[in-house]
Amino acid sequence: MSATFTLGQENTSPKQSSESLTGTWHCQFDSPFGLQTYHLHIAINDAGDATAHAEVDTRDEVRKVEFVDVKVDNDSLSFAEVRQFGDREFRIEYSGERKGKDLAITRSFGERGGQESLATRELPKPPPKEDPAPVVEVKIDCLIKDAFKDSFLVGMAGDLPSRYSEEELKLAAEHFAAITPENCMKPERVHPAEDRWDFERTDALVQWAEKNDMTIHGHTLVWHAQTPNWFFEERDPETVKRRMQQHIETLVGRYKGKLQSWDVVNEAINDGGNSETAKTENLRNSNWLQTLGPEFLTLAFKFARQADPDAVLYYNDYNIESGPKHASSMVLLERLLADGAPIDAVGIQGHWRSGRVPFEDIEKAITDYASLGLKVSITELDVTIRGESGGQFGRRRFRNSAPPTVDDLNAQADDYARLFAIFKKHEDVIERVTFWGLNDRRTWRRGQHPLLFDGNNNVKPAYASILALADSDDDAAKRAPEPPKNVRIEDGGQGDYSATVAFRFDRHAAVSTIIPMDLQGRAKSHHFLATSSPFGFLTWRTGPFAVP
Ligand code: XIL
């Protein structure tokens, strides 16, 4: 695969280049799919012919790359990586130059400009290990899926089981009643070319979910992103329509009776908008819209219904709870219903940011959709602690951000409690609430600490605050007869502690009770579940932990 380059100049010894550039280098590049570590091997033979290959560590896999067009000139070199996405080929260009003992590499991709990385002979230092101890130690007495089992399903997203640890698989199966495949059912993964399907991971997921009694929500059939271009080649409406139908028939048909529901159309509405667009559907100018017109949504729903008459069919989108985008969503849904599109439900993705969750909009959106006779699910819930939220691509930052503070975690816990109070209040409409990921490591918002478990699978305060809400006042009253102001913490027999419990009443619940105390580095504070009961709150026996 590798092209060769012979050094032409007599007075330039190939040996000099070999010494300078040959051997193994390590460098890292950021990509939309996370940090990628390249282990680059460069060889130059006596004739001066150069080859280069690499193993690339990505979040999910180790990818082997053979570079092409490798050219070496004294202390500099260039080469290219050709990648196939569906039927499309992408070419990533690299150029490198010795800088002292390192090799400065620039990588450029299409119009995107260059990204630089310093390749070294030594392996890059692994990111600082997260402290395995939680910032706040939290006790829970009930699983979230059980706490809401009479109200709605509580789910998570991920391409389980492959590449998840035993501990993570156990966590997922224990706490969640539903699963959404995060990527493996998307067109580019499952149907990379018109005549090629890859069902390995989707079959494995379905099998694993069935074994663990989890319901499965399919994601996603018709979308502008992560969809290969072969669907739209020739741009002939009849051909595109036939491809859409075959895609839906094959995929939905394969899992008929096994998947409970599907995101049929994802993210069809434009971002932003204004008072003018609010009166319209304001559809995104996707390949689907360009080739099939606004009719593409109705078609997709009809094909999905034909393929599995029992599956619950969703329109799914982000930020549709607020502003002009919400208004557009209502215009669109009303049209779909009037046109006889077999749509059952709306998925509010729910990528929100702590401190800025639009609670009132969310509640209004739920009742608005219900007024159309549609069910609602929160399909991709995460509440980020820092940085961007929203459903857009390419906004991920803070991958290696500092751990959250106790205040961050409490604020997030309050946000989650208020959200679940709204969901529970509308339990007659809400079918399912799915978190987008499993823990703060298995999330597309890594570094922003958005979920209920930290990166080491420790329960976060948000989990306890949500549970506190699920407790009816009656239950809480039974369990917490006296409102203790001073709580003695029993440590399992190794010593006595006492601490003053600070508690506060949120709009809906007294959540997160923090007792600041130093626990030998195991935790900076202990977190006790408090219930919303006006009669008091619960405390938990902790320990055992070491006492000096
Ligand atoms: C995201 C996945 O979480 C990432 O792993 C992937 O790289 C990009 O897609 N809205 C959606 C989801 O409907 O499919 C997206 O998932 C997040 C935004």
XYZ file of C-alpha atoms and ligand atoms in Angstrom, residues 32-33 59 181-183 186 189 219-220 223 226 263 266-267 316 318 349 351 380 390-393 396 436 443-445, ligand 1:
47
model
C -14.633 14.124 17.189
C -14.468 10.598 18.561
C -11.775 5.165 22.814
C -27.649 1.590 21.507
C -25.457 4.703 21.537
C -23.905 4.245 18.082
C -26.859 4.170 13.411
C -22.334 1.528 11.610
C -31.725 4.586 17.658
C -31.890 5.897 14.938
C -30.867 11.329 10.529
C -23.692 9.415 11.001
C -36.331 6.861 17.013
C -33.793 12.280 14.542
C -33.052 16.018 14.694
C -36.490 12.679 18.557
C -32.676 18.323 21.154
C -33.208 14.430 24.144
C -28.805 17.430 26.956
C -30.716 11.245 26.043
C -26.971 20.861 23.787
C -27.113 18.091 21.229
C -24.719 19.574 18.702
C -21.595 17.820 17.548
C -17.064 18.721 23.408
C -27.101 9.180 27.587
C -20.415 9.467 28.161
C -19.944 11.668 25.130
C -19.661 14.581 27.612
C -23.473 10.686 20.007
C -22.695 9.569 20.685
O -22.910 9.636 22.067
C -21.216 9.700 20.375
O -20.493 8.581 20.882
C -21.000 9.815 18.881
O -19.639 10.077 18.622
C -21.849 10.918 18.284
O -23.211 10.715 18.628
N -27.887 13.241 19.645
C -28.111 11.946 19.277
C -27.098 10.902 19.587
O -29.214 11.623 18.803
O -27.069 9.899 18.626
C -25.721 11.501 19.742
O -24.853 10.470 20.198
C -25.771 12.660 20.704
C -26.662 13.758 20.199
